[in-house]
Short mmCIF file of C-alpha atoms in Angstrom, two decimals:
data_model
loop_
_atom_site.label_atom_id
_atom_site.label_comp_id
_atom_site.label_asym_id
_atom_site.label_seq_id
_atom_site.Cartn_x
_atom_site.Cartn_y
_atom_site.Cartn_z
CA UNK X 1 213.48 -24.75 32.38
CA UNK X 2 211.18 -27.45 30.46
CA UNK X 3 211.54 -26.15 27.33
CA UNK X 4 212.19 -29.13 24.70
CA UNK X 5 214.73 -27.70 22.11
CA UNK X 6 214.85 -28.43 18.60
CA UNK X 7 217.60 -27.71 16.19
CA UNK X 8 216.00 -24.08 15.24
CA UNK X 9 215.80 -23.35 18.72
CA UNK X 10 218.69 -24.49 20.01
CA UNK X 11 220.73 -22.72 17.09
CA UNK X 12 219.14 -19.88 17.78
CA UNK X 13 219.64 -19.54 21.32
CA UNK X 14 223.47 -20.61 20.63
CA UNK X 15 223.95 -17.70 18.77
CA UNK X 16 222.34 -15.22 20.96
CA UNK X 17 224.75 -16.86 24.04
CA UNK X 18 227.73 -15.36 25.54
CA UNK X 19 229.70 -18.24 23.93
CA UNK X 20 228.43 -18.08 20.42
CA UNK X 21 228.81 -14.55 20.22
CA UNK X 22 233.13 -15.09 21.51
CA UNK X 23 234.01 -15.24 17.32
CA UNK X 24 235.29 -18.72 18.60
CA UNK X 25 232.97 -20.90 17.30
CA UNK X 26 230.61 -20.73 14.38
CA UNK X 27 226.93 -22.89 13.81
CA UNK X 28 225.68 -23.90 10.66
CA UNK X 29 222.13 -25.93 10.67
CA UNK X 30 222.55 -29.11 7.91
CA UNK X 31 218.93 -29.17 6.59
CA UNK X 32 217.74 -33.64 6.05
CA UNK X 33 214.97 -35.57 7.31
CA UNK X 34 216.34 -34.79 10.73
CA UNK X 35 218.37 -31.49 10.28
CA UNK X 36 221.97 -31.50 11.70
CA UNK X 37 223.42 -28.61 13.46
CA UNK X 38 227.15 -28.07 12.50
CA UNK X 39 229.32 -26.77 15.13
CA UNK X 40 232.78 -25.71 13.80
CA UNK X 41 235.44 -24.81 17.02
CA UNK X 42 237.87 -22.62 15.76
CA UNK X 43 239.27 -22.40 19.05
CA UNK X 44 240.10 -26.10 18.68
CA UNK X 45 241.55 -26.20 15.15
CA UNK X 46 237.74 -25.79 13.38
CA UNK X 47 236.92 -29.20 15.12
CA UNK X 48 233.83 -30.01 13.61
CA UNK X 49 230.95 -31.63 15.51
CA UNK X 50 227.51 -32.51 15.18
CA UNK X 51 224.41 -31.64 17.32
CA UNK X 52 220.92 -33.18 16.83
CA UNK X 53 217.75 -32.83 19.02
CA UNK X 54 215.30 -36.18 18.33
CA UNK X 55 212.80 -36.77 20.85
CA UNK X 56 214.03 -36.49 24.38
CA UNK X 57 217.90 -35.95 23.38
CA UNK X 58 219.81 -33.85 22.39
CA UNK X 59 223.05 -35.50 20.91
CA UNK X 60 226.71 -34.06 20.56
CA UNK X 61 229.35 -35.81 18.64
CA UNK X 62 232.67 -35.07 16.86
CA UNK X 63 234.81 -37.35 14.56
CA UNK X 64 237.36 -38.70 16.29
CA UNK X 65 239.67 -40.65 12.93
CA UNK X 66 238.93 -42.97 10.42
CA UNK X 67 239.49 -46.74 11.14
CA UNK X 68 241.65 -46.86 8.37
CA UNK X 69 244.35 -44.43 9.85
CA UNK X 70 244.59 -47.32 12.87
CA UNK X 71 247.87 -49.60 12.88
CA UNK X 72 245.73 -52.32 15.48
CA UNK X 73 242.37 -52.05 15.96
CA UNK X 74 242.67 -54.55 18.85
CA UNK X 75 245.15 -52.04 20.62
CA UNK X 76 243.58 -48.55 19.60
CA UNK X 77 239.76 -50.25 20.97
CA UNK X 78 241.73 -50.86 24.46
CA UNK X 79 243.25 -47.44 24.54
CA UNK X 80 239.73 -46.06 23.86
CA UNK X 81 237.82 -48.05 26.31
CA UNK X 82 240.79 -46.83 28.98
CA UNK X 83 240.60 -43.65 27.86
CA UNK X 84 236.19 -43.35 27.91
CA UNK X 85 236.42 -43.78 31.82
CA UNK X 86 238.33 -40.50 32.41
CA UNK X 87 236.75 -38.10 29.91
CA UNK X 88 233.71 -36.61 31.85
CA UNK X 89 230.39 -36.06 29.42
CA UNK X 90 231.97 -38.06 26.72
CA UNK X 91 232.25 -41.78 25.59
CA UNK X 92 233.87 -43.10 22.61
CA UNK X 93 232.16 -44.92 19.88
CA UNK X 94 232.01 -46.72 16.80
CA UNK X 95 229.99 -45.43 13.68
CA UNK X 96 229.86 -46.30 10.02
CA UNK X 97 230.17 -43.25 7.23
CA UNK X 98 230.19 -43.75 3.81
CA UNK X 99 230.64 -47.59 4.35
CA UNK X 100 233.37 -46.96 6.26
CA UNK X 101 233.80 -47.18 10.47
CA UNK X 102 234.64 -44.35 11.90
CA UNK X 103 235.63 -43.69 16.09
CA UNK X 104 233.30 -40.90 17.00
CA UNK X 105 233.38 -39.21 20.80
CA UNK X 106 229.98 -38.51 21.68
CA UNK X 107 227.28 -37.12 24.55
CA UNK X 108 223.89 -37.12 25.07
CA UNK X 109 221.56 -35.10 27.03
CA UNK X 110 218.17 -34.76 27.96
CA UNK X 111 216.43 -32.22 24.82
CA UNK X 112 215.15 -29.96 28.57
CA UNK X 113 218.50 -29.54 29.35
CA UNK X 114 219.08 -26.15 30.48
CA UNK X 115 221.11 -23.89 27.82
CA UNK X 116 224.29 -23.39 29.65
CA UNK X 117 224.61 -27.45 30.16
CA UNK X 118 224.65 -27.48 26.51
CA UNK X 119 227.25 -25.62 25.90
CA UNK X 120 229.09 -27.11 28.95
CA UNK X 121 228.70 -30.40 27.06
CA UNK X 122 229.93 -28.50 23.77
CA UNK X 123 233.16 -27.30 24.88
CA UNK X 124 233.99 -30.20 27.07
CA UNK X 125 233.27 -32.99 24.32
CA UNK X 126 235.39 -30.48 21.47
CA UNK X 127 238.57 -30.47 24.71
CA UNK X 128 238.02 -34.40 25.52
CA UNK X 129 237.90 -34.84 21.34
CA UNK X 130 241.40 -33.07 20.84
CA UNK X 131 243.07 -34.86 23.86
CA UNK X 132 241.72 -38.37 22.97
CA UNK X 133 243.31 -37.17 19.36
CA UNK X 134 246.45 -36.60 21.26
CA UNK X 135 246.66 -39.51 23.23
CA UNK X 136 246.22 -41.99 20.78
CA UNK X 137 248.08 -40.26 18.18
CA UNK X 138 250.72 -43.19 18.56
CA UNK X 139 248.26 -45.69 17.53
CA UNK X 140 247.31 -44.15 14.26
CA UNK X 141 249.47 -43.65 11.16
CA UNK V 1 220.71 -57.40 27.13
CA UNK V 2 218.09 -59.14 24.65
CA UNK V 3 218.25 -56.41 21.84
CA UNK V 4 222.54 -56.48 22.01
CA UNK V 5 221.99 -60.36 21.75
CA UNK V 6 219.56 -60.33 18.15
CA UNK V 7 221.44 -57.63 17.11
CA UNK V 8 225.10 -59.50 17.80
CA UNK V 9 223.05 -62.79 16.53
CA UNK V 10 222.33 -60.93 12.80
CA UNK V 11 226.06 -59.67 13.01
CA UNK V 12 227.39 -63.17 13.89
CA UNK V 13 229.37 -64.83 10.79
CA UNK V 14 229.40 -61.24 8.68
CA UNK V 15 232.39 -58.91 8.17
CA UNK V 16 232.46 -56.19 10.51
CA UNK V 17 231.85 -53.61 8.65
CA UNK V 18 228.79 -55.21 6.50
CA UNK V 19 227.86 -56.45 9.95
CA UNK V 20 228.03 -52.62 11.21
CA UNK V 21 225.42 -51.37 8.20
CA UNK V 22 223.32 -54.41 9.36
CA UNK V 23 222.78 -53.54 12.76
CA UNK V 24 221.89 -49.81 11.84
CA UNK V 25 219.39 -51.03 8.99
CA UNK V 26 218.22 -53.07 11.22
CA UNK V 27 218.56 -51.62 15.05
CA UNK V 28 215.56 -49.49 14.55
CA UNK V 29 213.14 -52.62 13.38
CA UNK V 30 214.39 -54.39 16.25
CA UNK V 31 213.42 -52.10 18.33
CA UNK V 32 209.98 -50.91 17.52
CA UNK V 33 209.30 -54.78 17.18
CA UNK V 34 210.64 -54.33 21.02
CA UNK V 35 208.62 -51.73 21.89
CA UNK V 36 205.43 -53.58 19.81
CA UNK V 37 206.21 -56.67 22.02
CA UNK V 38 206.59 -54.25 25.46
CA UNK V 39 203.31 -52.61 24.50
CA UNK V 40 201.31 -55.74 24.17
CA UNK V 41 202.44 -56.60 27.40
CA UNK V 42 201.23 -53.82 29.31
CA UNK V 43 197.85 -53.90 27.63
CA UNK V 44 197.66 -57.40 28.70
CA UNK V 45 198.75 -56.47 31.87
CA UNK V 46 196.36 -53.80 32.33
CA UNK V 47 193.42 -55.69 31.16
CA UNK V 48 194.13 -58.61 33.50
CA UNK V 49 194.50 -55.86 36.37
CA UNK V 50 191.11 -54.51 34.95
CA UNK V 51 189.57 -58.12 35.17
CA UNK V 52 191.30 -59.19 38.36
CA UNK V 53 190.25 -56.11 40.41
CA UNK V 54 186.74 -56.47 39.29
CA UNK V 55 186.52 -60.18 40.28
CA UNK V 56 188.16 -59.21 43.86
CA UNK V 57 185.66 -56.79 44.49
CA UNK V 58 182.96 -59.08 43.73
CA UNK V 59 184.40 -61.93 46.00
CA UNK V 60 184.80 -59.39 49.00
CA UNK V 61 181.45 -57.65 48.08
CA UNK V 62 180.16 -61.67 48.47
CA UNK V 63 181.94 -62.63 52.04
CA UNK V 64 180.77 -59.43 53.20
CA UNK V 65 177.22 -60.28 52.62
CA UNK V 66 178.36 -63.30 54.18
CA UNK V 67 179.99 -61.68 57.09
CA UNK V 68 176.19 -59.88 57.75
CA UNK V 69 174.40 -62.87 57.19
CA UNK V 70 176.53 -64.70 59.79
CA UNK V 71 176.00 -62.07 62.29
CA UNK V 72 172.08 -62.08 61.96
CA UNK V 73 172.16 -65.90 62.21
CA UNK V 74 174.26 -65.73 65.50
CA UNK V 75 171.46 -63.21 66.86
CA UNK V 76 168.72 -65.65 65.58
CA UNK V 77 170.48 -68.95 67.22
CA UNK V 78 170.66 -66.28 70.57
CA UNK V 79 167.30 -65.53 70.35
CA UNK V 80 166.27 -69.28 69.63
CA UNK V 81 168.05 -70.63 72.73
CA UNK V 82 166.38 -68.06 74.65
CA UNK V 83 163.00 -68.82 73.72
CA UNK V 84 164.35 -72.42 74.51
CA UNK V 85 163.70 -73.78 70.54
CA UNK V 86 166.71 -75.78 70.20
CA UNK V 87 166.23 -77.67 67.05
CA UNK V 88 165.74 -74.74 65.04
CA UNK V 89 168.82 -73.05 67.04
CA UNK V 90 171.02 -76.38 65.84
CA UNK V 91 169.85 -75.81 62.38
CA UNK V 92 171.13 -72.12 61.90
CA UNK V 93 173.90 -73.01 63.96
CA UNK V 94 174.81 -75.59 60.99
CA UNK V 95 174.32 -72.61 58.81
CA UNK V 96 176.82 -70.80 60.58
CA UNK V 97 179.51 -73.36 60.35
CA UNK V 98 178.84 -73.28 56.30
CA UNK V 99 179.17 -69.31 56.37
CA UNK V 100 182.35 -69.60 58.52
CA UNK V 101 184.24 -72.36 56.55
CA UNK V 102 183.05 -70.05 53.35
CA UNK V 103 184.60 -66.64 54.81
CA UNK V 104 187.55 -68.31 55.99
CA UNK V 105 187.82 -69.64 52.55
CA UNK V 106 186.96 -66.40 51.21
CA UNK V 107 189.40 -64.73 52.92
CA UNK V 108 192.24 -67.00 51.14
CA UNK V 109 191.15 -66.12 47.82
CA UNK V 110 190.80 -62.62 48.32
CA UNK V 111 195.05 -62.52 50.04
CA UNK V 112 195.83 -64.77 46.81
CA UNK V 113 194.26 -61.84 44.42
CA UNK V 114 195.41 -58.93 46.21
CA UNK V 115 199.06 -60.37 45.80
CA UNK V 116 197.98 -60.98 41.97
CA UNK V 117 197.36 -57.39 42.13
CA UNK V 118 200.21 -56.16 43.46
CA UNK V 119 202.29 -58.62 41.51
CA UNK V 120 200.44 -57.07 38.28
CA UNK V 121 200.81 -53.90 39.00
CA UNK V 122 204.54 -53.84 39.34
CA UNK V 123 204.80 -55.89 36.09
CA UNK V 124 202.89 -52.95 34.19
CA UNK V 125 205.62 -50.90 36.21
CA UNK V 126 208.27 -52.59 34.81
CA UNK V 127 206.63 -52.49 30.62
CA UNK V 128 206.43 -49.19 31.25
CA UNK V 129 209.79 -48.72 31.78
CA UNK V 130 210.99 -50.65 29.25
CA UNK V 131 209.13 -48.88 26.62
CA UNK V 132 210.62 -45.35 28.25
CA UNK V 133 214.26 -46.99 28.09
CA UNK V 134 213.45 -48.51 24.53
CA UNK V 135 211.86 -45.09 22.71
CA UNK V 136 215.29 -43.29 24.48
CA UNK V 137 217.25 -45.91 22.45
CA UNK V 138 215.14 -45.08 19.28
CA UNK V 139 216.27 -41.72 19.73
CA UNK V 140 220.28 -42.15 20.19
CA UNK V 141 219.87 -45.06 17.30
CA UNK V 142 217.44 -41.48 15.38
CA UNK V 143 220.37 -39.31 16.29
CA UNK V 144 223.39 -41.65 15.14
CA UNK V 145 221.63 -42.14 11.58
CA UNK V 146 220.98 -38.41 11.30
CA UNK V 147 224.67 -37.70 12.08
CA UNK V 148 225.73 -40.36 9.35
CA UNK V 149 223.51 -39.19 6.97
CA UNK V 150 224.79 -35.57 7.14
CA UNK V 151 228.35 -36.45 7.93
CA UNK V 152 228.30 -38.28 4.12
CA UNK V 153 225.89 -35.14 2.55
CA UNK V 154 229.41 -33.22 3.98
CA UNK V 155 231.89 -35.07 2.69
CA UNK V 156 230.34 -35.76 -0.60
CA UNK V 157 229.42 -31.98 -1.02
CA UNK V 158 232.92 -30.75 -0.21
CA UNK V 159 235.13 -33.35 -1.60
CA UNK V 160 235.71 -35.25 -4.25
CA UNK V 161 236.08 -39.52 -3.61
CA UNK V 162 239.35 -39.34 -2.42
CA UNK V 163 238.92 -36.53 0.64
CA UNK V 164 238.18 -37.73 3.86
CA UNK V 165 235.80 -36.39 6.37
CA UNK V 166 237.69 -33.80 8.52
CA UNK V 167 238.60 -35.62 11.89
CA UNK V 168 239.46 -34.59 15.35
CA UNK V 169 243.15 -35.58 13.78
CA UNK V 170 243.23 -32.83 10.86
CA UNK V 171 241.94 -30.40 13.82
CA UNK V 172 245.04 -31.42 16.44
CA UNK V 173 247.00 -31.14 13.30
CA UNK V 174 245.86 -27.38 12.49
CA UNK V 175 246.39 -26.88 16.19
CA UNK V 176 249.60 -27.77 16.39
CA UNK V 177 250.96 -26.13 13.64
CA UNK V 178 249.11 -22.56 14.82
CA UNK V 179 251.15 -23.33 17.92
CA UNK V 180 254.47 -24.03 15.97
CA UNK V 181 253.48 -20.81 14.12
CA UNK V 182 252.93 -18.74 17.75
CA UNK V 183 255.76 -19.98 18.63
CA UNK V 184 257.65 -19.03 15.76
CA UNK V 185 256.28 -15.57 15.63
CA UNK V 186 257.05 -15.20 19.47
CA UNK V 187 260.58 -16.02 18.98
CA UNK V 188 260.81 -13.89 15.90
CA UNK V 189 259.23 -10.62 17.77
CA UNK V 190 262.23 -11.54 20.41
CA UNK V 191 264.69 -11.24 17.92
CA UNK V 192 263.54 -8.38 16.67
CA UNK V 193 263.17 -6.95 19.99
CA UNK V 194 266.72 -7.78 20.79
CA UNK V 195 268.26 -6.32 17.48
CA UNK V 196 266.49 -2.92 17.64
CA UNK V 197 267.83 -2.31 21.18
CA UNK V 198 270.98 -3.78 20.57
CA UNK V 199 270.20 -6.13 23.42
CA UNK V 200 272.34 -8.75 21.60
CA UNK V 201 275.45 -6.83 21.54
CA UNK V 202 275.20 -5.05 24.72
CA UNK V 203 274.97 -8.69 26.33
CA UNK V 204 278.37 -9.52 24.19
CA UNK V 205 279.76 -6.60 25.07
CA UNK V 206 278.73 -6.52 28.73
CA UNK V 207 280.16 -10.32 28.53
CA UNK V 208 283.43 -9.12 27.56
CA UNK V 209 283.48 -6.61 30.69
CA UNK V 210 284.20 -3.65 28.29
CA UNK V 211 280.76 -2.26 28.95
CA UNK V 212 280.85 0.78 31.95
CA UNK V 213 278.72 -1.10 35.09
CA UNK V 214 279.52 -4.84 34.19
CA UNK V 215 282.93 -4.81 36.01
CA UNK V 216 282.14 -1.69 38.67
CA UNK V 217 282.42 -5.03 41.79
CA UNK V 218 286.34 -5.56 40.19
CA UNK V 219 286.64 -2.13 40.10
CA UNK V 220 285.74 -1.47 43.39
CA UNK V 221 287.51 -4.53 44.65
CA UNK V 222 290.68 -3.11 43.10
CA UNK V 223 290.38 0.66 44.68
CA UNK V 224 290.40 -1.29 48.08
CA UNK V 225 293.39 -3.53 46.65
CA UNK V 226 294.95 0.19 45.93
CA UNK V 227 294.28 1.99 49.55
CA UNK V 228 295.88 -1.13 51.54
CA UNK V 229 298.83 -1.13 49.54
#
């Protein structure tokens, strides 16, 4: 497939899919200079995350906490960096919002990625998300 | 990497998280001056492959006129020594020991271009890489900013100053408590299952061996105990 998606496309062809049409998760396109699709997993506890599609990617990422809500940074950006090398599709990263860092999980792909990799990299970035959540809950307050 | 190292250089001595809204106000400049600089390079590089493949096919255009020339002297100094006219046979032969030092010569040159060549060619290669790799980086650095910008349009749309953006932590949270709540409503249903067929006090009762069937094994133990007596 060589099609190169954009965020109309892509939210488009989401809905029309086997997994958007489960009730399990809901789309929302964010209109902006770059327009944002909001992916909300109810599945997962309404885990939000956020898809764009900019030139050759197409880019998946969910919040992962606040840096505020972290007793050591030190200790929390080891646990992360151990944790990135067994979470397939995912890595862990640092991000500012509102002034403020925040630890995002993200993935990337290329924007003529076949539809059902996609969603592959959808569902397996929302499970990696709530497991990092839970395996570092100890670290946070 | 050189872009990590001016980006950690304008970070260097600032707070991280001033430092962090440095590098993204200023990640994208760095890199289309990157890609500027890459681009430059592989125009250079292309016109000096332009230029240098011109000049080599001039040169071996040149010792291959040479090459002819030489072999029409050696049939001239032939002919010459078989008509028995030996001076003017020496003098072409002189001729031909210019020609030959200048091919030989010749052929130098041309080996050192066609490695300039090959050299150039894998250096335009390379820039064109680099700009592939650096206009993918655009686009993650593109995709990042996009994400930020929505991600404060959210949380200044549905909250007022003091509600965070929701995190993968509020979503464990939910998830856990829908579990507690499962849980609870599983254990509930048993309950009720277990009250509105008596389960509970047919166990007590069966417990206390006053329910027919829970003792028949002492029963029939003790009609044996009866027929031996």
């Amino acid at each position: 497939m060589s099609q190169q998606w954009s965020i109309e496309s892509l939210f488009r062809a989401l809905q029309e899919s086997e997994f958007g049409r489960t009730g399990h998760v809901s789309f929302q396109i964010h209109e902006g200079v770059e327009p944002v699709l909001l992916i909300e997993m109810h599945e997962l506890g309404d885990l939000p995350m956020h898809l764009v599609a900019t030139g050759g990617e197409v880019h998946v990422s969910a919040t992962l906490c606040h840096a505020s809500q972290v007793k050591d940074r030190n200790a929390f950006n080891d646990a992360c960096l151990r944790l990135n090398t067994i979470y397939p599709l995912s890595n862990i990263g640092i991000t500012t919002v509102d002034d403020e860092d925040v630890y995002i999980v993200f993935g990337q792909l290329s924007s003529l990625a076949p539809l059902p990799n996609v969603i592959e990299e959808i569902i397996v970035l929302g499970h990696n998300t709530i497991q990092a959540a839970s395996e570092l809950t100890t670290h946070l307050h | 990497m050189a872009i990590i190292q001016k980006l950690i250089t304008l970070v260097r001595g600032t707070a991280t998280e001033a430092g962090q809204a440095i590098v993204d106000v200023n990640a994208l400049k760095i890199l289309d001056q990157e890609i500027r600089d890459a681009d430059s390079a592989l125009v250079s590089s292309r016109t000096d492959l332009t230029r240098l493949m011109a000049e080599r096919k001039i040169t071996g255009d040149k010792s291959n006129d040479k090459q002819a020339k030489l072999t029409e002297y050696n049939q001239y100094i032939r002919q010459l020594l078989d008509k028995g006219d030996q001076a003017l046979a020496l003098e072409v032969a002189g001729k031909v020991a210019a020609l030959e030092n200048e091919i030989a010569a010749d052929k130098a040159t041309l080996a050192g271009m066609d490695a300039n060549v090959t050299k150039l060619q894998g250096s335009i290669r390379q820039a064109q890489a680099t700009i592939d790799q650096l206009k993918r980086q655009v686009d993650t650095v593109k995709a990042t900013a996009s994400v930020q910008r929505a991600q404060e349009a959210i949380s200044s749309t549905t909250s007022g100053s003091n509600v965070k953006l929701h995190t993968a932590l509020d979503s464990l949270k939910r998830i856990e408590e829908q579990q507690a709540f499962k849980g609870a409503q599983i254990e509930a249903a048993n309950q009720l299952e277990a009250q509105g067929t008596d389960g509970d006090l047919q166990q007590r009762l069966r417990d206390a061996g006053v329910l027919p069937g829970a003792t028949a094994a002492d029963d029939v133990l003790a009609r044996f105990k009866k027929t031996d007596s």
